Coordinates of C-alpha atoms in Angstrom, one line a residue:
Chain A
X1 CA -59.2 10.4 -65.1
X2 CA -56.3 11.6 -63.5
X3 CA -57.0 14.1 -60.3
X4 CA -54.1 16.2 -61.7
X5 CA -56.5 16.8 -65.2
X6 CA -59.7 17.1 -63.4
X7 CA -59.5 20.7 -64.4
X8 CA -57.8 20.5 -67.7
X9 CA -59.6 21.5 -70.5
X10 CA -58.2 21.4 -74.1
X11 CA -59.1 24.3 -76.5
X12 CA -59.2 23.1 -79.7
X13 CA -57.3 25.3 -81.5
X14 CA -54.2 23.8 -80.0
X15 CA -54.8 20.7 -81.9
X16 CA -56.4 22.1 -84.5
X17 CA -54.7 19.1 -86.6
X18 CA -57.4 16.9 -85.0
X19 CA -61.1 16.9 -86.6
X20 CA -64.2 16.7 -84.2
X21 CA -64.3 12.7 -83.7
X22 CA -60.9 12.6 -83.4
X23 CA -60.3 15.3 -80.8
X24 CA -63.1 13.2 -78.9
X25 CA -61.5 10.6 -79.1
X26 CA -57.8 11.9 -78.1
X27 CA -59.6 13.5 -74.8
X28 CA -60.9 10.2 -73.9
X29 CA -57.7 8.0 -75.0
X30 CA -55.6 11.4 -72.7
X31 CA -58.5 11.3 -70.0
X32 CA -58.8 15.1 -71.0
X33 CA -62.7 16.4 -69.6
X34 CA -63.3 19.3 -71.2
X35 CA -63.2 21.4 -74.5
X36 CA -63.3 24.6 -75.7
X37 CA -64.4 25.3 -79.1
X38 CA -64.3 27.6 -81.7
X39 CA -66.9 28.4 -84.0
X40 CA -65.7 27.4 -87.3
X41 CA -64.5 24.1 -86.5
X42 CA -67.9 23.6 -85.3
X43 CA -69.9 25.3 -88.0
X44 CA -68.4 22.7 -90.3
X45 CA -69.2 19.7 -88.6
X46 CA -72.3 21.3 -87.4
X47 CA -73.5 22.9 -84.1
X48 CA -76.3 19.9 -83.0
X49 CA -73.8 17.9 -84.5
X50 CA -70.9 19.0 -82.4
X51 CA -73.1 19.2 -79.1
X52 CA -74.1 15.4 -79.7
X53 CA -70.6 14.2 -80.3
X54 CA -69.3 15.8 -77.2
X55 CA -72.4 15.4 -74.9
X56 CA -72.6 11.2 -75.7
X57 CA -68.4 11.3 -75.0
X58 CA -69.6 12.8 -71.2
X59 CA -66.9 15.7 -72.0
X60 CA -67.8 19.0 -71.2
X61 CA -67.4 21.7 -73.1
X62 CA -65.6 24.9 -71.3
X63 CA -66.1 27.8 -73.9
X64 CA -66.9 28.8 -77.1
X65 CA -64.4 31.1 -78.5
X66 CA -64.9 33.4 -80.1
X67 CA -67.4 36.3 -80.8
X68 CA -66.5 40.0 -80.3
X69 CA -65.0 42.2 -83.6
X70 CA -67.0 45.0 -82.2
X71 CA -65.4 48.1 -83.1
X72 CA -66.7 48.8 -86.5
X73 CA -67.8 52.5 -86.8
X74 CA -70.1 51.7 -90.3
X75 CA -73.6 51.2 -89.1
X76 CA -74.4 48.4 -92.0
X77 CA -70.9 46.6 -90.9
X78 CA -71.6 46.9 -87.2
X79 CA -75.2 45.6 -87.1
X80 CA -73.6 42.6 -89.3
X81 CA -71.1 42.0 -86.3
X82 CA -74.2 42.4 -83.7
X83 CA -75.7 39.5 -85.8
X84 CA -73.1 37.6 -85.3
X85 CA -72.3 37.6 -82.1
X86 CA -76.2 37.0 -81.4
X87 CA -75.9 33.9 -83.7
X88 CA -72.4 33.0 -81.5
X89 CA -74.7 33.3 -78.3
X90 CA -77.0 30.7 -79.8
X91 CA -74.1 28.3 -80.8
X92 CA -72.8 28.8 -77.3
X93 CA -76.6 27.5 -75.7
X94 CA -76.5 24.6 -77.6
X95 CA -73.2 23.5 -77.1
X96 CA -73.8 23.4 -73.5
X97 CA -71.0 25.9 -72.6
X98 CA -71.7 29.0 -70.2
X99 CA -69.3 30.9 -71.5
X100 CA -68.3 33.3 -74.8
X101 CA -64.7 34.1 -75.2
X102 CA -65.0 37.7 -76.4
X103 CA -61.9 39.4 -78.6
X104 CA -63.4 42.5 -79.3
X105 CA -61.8 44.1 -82.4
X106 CA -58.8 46.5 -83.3
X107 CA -58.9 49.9 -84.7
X108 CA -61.4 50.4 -88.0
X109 CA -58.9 51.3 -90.7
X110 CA -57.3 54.4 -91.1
X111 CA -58.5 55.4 -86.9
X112 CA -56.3 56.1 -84.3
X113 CA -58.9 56.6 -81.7
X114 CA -58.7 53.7 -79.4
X115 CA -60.6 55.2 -76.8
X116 CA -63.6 55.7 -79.1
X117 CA -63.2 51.9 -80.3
X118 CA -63.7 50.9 -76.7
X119 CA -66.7 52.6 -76.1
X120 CA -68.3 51.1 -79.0
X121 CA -67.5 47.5 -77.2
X122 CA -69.5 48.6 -74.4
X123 CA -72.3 50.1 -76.3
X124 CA -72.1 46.6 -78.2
X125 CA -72.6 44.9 -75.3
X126 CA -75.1 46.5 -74.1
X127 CA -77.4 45.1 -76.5
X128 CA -75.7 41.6 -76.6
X129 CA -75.6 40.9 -73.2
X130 CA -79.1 40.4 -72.2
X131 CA -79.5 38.5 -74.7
X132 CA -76.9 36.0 -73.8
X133 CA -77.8 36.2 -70.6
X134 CA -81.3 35.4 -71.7
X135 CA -79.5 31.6 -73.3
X136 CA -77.8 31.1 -70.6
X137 CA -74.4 32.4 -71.5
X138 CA -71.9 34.7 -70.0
X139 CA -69.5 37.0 -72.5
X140 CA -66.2 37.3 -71.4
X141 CA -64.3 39.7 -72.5
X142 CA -60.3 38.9 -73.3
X143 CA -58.1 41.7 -73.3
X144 CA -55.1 40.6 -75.7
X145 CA -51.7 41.6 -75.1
X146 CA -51.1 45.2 -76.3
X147 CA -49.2 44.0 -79.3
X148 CA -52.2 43.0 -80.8
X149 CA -54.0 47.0 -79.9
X150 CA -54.0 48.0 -83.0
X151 CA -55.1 45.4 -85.3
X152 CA -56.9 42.5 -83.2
X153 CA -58.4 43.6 -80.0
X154 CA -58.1 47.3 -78.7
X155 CA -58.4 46.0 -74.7
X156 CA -55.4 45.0 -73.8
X157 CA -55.3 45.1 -69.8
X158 CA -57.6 43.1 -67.4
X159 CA -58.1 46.5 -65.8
X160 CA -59.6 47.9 -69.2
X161 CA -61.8 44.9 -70.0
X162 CA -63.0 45.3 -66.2
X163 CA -63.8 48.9 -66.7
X164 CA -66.3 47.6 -69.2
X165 CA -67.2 44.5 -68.2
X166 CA -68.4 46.4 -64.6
X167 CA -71.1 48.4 -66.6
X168 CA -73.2 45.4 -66.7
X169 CA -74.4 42.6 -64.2
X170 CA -71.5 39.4 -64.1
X171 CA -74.1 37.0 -65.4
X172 CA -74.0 39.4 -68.8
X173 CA -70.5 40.1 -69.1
X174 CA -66.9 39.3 -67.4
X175 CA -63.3 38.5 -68.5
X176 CA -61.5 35.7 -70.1
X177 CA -57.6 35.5 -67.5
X178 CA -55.5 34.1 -69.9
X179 CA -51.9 33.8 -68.3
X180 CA -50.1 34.8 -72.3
X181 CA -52.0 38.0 -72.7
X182 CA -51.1 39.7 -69.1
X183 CA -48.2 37.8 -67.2
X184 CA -45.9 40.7 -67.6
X185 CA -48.6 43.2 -66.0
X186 CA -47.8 43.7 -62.3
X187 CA -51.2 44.7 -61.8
X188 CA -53.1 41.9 -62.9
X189 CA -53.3 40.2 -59.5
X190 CA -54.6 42.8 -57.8
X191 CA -57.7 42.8 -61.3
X192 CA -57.5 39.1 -60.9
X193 CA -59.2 39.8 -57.5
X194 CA -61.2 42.5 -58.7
X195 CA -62.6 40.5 -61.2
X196 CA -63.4 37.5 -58.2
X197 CA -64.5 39.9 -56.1
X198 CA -67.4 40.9 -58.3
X199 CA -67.8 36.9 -59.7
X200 CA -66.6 37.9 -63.0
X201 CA -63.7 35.6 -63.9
X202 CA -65.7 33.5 -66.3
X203 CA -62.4 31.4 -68.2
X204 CA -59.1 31.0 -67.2
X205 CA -57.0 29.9 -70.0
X206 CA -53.6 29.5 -70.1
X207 CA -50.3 29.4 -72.9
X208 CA -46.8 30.2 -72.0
X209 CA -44.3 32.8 -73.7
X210 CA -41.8 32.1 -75.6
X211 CA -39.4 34.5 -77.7
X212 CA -38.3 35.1 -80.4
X213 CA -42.0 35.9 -81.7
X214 CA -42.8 34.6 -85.4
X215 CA -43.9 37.3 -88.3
X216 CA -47.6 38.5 -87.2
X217 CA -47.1 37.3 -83.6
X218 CA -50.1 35.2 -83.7
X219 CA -48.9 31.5 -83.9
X220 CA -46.0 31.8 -80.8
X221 CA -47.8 30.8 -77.8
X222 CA -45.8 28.7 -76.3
X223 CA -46.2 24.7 -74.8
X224 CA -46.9 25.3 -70.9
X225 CA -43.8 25.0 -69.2
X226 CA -41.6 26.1 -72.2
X227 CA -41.4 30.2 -71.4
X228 CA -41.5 32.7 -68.8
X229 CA -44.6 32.2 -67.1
X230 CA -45.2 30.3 -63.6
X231 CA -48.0 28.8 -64.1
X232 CA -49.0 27.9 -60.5
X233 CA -48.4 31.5 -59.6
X234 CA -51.1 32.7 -61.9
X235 CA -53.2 29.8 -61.0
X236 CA -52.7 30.7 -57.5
X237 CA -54.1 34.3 -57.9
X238 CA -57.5 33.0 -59.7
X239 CA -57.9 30.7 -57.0
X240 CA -57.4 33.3 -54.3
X241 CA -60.0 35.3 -56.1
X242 CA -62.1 32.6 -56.1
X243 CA -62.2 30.7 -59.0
X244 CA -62.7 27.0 -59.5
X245 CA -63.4 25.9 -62.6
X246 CA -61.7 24.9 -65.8
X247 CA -58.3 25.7 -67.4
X248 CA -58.1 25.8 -70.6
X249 CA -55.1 25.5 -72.4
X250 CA -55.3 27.2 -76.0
X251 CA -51.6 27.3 -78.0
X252 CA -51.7 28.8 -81.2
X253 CA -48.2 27.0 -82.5
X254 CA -47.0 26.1 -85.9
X255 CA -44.8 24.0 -84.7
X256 CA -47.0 21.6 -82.5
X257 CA -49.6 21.9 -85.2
X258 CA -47.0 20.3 -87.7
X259 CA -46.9 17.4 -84.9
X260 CA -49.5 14.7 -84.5
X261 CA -52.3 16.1 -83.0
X262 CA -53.2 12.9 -80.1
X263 CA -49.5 13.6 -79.3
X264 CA -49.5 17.3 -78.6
X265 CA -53.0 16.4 -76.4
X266 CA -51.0 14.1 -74.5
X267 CA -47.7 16.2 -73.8
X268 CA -50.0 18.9 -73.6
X269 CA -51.7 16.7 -70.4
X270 CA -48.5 16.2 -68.9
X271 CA -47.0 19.3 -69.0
X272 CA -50.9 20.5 -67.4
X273 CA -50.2 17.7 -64.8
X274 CA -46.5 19.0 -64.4
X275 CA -46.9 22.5 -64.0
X276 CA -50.6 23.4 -63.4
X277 CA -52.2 20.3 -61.6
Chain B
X1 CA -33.6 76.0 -90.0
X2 CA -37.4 75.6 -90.1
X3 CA -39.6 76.4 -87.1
X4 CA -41.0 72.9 -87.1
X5 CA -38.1 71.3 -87.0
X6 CA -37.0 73.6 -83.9
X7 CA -37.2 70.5 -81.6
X8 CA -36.3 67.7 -83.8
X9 CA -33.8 65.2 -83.0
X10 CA -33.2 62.0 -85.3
X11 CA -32.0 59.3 -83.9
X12 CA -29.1 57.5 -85.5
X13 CA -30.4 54.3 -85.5
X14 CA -33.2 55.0 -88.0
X15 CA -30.4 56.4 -90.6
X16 CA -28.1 53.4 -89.2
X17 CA -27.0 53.4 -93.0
X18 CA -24.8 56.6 -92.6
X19 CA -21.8 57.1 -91.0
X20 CA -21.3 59.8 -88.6
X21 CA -19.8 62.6 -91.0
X22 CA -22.7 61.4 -93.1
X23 CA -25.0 61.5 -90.5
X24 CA -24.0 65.6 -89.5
X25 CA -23.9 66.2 -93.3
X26 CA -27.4 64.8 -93.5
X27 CA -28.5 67.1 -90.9
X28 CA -27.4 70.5 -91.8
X29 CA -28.5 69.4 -95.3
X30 CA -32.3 68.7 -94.1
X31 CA -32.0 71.5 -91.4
X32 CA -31.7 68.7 -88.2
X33 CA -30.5 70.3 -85.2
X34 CA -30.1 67.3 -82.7
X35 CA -29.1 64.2 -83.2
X36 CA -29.6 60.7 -80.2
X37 CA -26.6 58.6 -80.7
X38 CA -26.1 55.0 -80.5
X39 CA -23.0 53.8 -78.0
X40 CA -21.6 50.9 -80.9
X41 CA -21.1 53.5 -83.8
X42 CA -19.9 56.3 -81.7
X43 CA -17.1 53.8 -80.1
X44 CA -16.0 53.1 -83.6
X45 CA -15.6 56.2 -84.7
X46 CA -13.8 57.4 -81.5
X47 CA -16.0 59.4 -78.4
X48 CA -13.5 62.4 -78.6
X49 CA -14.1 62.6 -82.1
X50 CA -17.4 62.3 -82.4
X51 CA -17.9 64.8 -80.1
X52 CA -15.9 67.3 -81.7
X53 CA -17.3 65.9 -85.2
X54 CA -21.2 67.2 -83.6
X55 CA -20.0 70.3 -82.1
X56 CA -18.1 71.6 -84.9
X57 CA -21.3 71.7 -87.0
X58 CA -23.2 73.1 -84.1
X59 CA -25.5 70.1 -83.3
X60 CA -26.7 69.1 -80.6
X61 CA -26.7 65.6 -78.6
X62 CA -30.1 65.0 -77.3
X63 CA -29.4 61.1 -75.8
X64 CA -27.1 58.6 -75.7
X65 CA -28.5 55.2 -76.0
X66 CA -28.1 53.5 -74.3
X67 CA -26.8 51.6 -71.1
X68 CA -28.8 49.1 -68.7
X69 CA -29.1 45.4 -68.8
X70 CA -29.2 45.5 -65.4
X71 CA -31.0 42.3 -64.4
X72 CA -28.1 39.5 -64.2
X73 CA -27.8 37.7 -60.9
X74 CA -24.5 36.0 -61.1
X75 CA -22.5 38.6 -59.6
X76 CA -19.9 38.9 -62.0
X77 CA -22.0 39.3 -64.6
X78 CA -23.3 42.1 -62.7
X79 CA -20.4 43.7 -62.0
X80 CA -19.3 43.7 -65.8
X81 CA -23.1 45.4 -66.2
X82 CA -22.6 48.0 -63.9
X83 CA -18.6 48.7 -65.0
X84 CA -20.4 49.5 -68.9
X85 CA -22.8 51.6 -67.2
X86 CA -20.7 53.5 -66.3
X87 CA -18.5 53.9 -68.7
X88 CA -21.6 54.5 -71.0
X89 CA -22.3 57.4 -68.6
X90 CA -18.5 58.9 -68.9
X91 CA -19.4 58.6 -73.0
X92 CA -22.7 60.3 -73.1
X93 CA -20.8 63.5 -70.3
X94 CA -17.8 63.5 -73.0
X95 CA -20.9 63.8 -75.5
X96 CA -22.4 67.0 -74.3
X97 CA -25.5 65.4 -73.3
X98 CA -27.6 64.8 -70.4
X99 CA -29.0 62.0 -70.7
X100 CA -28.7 58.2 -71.1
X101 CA -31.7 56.3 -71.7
X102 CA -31.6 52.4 -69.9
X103 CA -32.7 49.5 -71.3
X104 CA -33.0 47.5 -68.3
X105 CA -32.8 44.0 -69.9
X106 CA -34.9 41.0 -69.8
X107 CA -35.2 37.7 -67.3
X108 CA -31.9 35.7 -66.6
X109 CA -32.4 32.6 -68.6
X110 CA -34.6 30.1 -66.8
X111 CA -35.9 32.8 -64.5
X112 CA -39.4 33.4 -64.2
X113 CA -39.3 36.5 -61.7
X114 CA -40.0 39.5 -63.1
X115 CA -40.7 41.1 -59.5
X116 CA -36.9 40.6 -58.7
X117 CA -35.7 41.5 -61.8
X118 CA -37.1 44.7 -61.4
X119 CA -35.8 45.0 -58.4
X120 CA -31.8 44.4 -59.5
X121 CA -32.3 47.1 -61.8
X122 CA -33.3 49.5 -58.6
X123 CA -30.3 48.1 -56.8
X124 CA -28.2 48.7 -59.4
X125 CA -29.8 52.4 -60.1
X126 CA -28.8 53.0 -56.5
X127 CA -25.1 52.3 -57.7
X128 CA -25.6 53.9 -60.8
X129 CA -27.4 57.2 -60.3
X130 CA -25.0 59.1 -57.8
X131 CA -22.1 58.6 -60.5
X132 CA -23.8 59.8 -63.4
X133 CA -25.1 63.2 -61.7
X134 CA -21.4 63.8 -60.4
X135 CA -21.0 63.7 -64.4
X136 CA -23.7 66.2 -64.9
X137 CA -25.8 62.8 -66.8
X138 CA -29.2 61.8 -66.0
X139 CA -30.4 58.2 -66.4
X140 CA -33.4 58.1 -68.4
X141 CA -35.1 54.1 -67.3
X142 CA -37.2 53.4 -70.3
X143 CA -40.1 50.9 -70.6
X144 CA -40.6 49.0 -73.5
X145 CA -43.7 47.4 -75.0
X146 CA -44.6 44.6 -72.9
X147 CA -43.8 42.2 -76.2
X148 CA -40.3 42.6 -75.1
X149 CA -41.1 41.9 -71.0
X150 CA -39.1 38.3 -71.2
X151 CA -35.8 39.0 -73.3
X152 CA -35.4 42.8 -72.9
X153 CA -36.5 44.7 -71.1
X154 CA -38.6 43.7 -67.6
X155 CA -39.7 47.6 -67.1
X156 CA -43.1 47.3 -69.4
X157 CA -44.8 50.5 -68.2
X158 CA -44.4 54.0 -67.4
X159 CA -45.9 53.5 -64.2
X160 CA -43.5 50.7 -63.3
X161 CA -40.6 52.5 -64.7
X162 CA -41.8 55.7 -62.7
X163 CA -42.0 53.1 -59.5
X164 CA -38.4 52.5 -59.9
X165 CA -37.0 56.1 -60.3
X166 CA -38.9 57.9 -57.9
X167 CA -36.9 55.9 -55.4
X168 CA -34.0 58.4 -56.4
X169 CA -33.7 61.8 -57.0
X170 CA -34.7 63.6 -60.8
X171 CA -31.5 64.6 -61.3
X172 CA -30.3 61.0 -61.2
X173 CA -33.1 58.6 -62.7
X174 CA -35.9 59.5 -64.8
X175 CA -37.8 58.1 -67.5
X176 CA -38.0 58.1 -71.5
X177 CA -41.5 58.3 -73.2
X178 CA -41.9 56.6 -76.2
X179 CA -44.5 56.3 -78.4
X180 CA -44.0 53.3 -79.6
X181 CA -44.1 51.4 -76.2
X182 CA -46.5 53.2 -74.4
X183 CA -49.5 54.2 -77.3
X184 CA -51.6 51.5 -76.2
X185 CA -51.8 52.2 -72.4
X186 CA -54.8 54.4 -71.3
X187 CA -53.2 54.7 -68.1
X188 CA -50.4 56.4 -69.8
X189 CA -51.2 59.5 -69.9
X190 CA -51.7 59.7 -65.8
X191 CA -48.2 58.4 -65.6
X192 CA -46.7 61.2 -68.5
X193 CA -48.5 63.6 -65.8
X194 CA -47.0 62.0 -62.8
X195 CA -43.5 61.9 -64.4
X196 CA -43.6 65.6 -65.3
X197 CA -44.7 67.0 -61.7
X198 CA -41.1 65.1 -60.7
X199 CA -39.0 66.6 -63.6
X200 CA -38.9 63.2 -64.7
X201 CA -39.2 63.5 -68.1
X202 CA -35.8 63.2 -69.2
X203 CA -36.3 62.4 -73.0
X204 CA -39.3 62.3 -75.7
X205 CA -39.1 59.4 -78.7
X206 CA -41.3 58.5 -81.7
X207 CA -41.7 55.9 -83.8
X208 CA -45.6 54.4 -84.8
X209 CA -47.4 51.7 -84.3
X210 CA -47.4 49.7 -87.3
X211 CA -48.5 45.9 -88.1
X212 CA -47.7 43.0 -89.3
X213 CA -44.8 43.1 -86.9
X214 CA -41.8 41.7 -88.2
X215 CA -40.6 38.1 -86.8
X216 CA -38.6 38.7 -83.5
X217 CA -40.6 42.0 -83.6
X218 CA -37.5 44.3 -82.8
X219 CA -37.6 45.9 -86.3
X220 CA -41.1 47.2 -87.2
X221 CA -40.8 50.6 -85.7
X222 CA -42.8 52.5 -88.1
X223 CA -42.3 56.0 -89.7
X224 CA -43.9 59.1 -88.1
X225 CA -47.5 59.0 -89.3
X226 CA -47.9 55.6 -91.3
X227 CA -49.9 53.7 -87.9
X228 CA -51.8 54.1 -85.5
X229 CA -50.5 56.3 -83.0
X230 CA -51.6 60.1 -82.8
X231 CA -48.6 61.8 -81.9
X232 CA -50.1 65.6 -81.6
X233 CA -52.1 63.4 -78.8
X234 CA -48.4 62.2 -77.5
X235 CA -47.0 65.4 -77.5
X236 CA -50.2 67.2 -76.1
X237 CA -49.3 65.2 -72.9
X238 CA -45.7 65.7 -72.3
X239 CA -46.0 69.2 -72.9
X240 CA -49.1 69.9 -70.3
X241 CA -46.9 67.4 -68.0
X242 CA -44.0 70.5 -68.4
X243 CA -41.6 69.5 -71.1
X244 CA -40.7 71.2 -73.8
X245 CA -37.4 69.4 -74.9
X246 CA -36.3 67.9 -77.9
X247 CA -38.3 65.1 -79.4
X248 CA -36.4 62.2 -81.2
X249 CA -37.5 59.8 -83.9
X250 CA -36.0 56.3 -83.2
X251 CA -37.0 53.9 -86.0
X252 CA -35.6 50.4 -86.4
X253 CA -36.9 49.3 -89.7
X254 CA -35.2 47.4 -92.2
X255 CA -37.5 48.6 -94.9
X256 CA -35.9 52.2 -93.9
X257 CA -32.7 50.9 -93.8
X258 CA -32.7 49.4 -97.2
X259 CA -32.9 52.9 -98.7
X260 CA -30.6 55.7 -99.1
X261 CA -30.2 57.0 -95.3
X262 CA -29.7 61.6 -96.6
X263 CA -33.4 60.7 -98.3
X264 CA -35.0 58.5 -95.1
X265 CA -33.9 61.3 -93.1
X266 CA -35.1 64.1 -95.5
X267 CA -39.0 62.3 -95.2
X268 CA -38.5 61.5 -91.5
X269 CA -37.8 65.8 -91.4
X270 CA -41.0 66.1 -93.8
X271 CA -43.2 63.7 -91.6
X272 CA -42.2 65.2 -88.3
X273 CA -42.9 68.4 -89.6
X274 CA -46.3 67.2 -90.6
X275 CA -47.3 65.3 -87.9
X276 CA -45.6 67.2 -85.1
X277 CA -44.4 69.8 -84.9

């Protein structure tokens, strides 16, 4: 492996093309590390399954991602989501990962009360994260650009997610940095070392911006190296604040998802190696 | 005229359909007393003339919209901004209005520093401000949802946009509130405060928070009480924060724009009415 990708971890959804085995494989043939998974992906292939595969390929696995959805006000619908995210905590364990990417819900229909849908987050966590912390894992709570407040995930600032992720010890809960969600937020340095100061950077992922922005604005992360965002600058913060571990890259993209997936993982490890490493 | 209508302005964007005698017919019809007006359509028709056309059926101009762009290095470029500025400025004076919101445009291509862009529009606000208060015009810098932070508009926040302007006086640069930018951001209200105790406020605009955005998201403004945003809330803040001006309704929609612009202004009356005022 390459020192430039010693870091590099590749979240699955970027290649989403790629089935288990053959994601393994790509890593290995790309001398990628790490992984991050997502549950459903997993749950199909199954979770002993999946930890095998990757464990006897000596990759790691970086994250999980994701539980969260949080915000439901119905008690039945809400102790479903608790459930869950209990069950995501277990998945987590046994795929050897530390860490569980948390996008924590939008507004329940028909609400405009995003401060209320907040507050149920942290009373949510409150019960999930000594229990996660009691596997092993760490939540990490992803605020999501605010174009996705209303109907995805109702934190939208690293300074938000810290004021809820600071209500609970760092081995319980702390943030997901992730470079598309807050690079145009001239504050997010100074909660990048807020977050370090307190060890609660627990993932660091990373996706560039490009425009124009398809229908839904879900599937336009953009190829590292492609948009706005200097990279290195935002690694350079994380570092500063004491971070060392793995960076993820996670593009949701039609278009490299039309491509051949062991392709995109190997541009994807060059452009990591070009602008990150 | 109605008493909930009292501060009403529609902005012609949203009723881009009509042309400007349609537009004043539209608004004695529905009992509109201000209209915002667009630079493009207004040049068309002829600034002397549209003035006169508003006047002579006693409305009023609440904003022009709108100048800015301000963020081009290559000093040519720059120049050209800066000549339109003010000429945009001698526009919105011959308009009878006071203010002209700025849109302070987006990175130069291949840049990746939104800290200098930021700080061209300030230099250029320095060139800028002095001429339009010697026209008895107030430069209202705007900050658009951060979804726009790469390829329009660099100011993504009230606070940032309140960081630029209080380097000049009120009477020079202020700030436009918007709904639709700004709904997401619980630091927002703080700012609304901040920019009130400086008479900062120069001009209140609504449009709600609606989703799926549309592709290239620039047209999914939605109308007044179909999303998420509580605008009693909205307007609760700017009026403890000391304003008590007009409030515009500035929808790009093309769903609105498809329909018969006297009966999308009619319901934007009826919704305002509802929901604000």
């Amino acid at each position: 492996m390459s020192a430039a990708l010693e870091r590099f971890s590749i979240n699955q959804m970027t290649v989403k093309q790629l089935d288990l085995p053959e994601l393994v494989d790509a890593c290995l043939e790309s001398g990628v590390p790490g992984v991050g998974l997502w549950r459903a992906p997993v749950q199909s292939y199954g979770v002993e399954a999946t930890a095998k595969l990757i464990r006897d390929a000596g990759l790691s696995v970086t994250t999980l991602c994701r539980g969260g959805f949080l915000t439901a006000i119905e008690p039945a619908e809400r102790a479903r989501a608790l459930d869950d995210n209990r069950l995501a905590v277990d998945e987590a364990a046994t795929l050897g990962t530390d860490t569980l990417v948390l996008v924590s819900g939008g507004l329940p229909a028909g609400s405009k009360d995003l401060h209320g849908a907040r507050e149920r987050i942290a009373d949510a966590l409150g019960e999930l994260g000594p229990y996660a912390a009691s596997r092993g894992v760490r939540l990490a709570v992803e605020p999501l650009h605010p174009m996705y407040a209303s109907d995805r995930c109702v934190v939208s600032t690293l300074a938000q997610a810290l004021d809820i992720a600071e209500r609970f010890p760092a081995e319980q809960v702390g943030v997901t940095v992730d470079t598309y969600h807050i690079w145009w937020d001239d504050t997010a340095p100074a909660q990048i070392a807020r977050a370090g100061a307190s060890g609660r950077i627990h993932t660091f992922q990373l996706a560039d911006w490009t425009t124009p922005l398809p229908e839904g604005v879900l599937n336009g992360r953009g190829q590292i190296g492609d948009g706005a965002i200097d990279m290195r600058e935002w690694k350079g913060y994380v570092e500063a604040a004491g971070y060392s571990g793995p960076i993820e890259v996670e593009l949701f993209n039609d278009a490299l998802w039309a491509r051949d997936g062991r392709e995109v993982l190997a541009e994807t490890a060059a452009r990591f190696a070009e602008h990150v490493g």
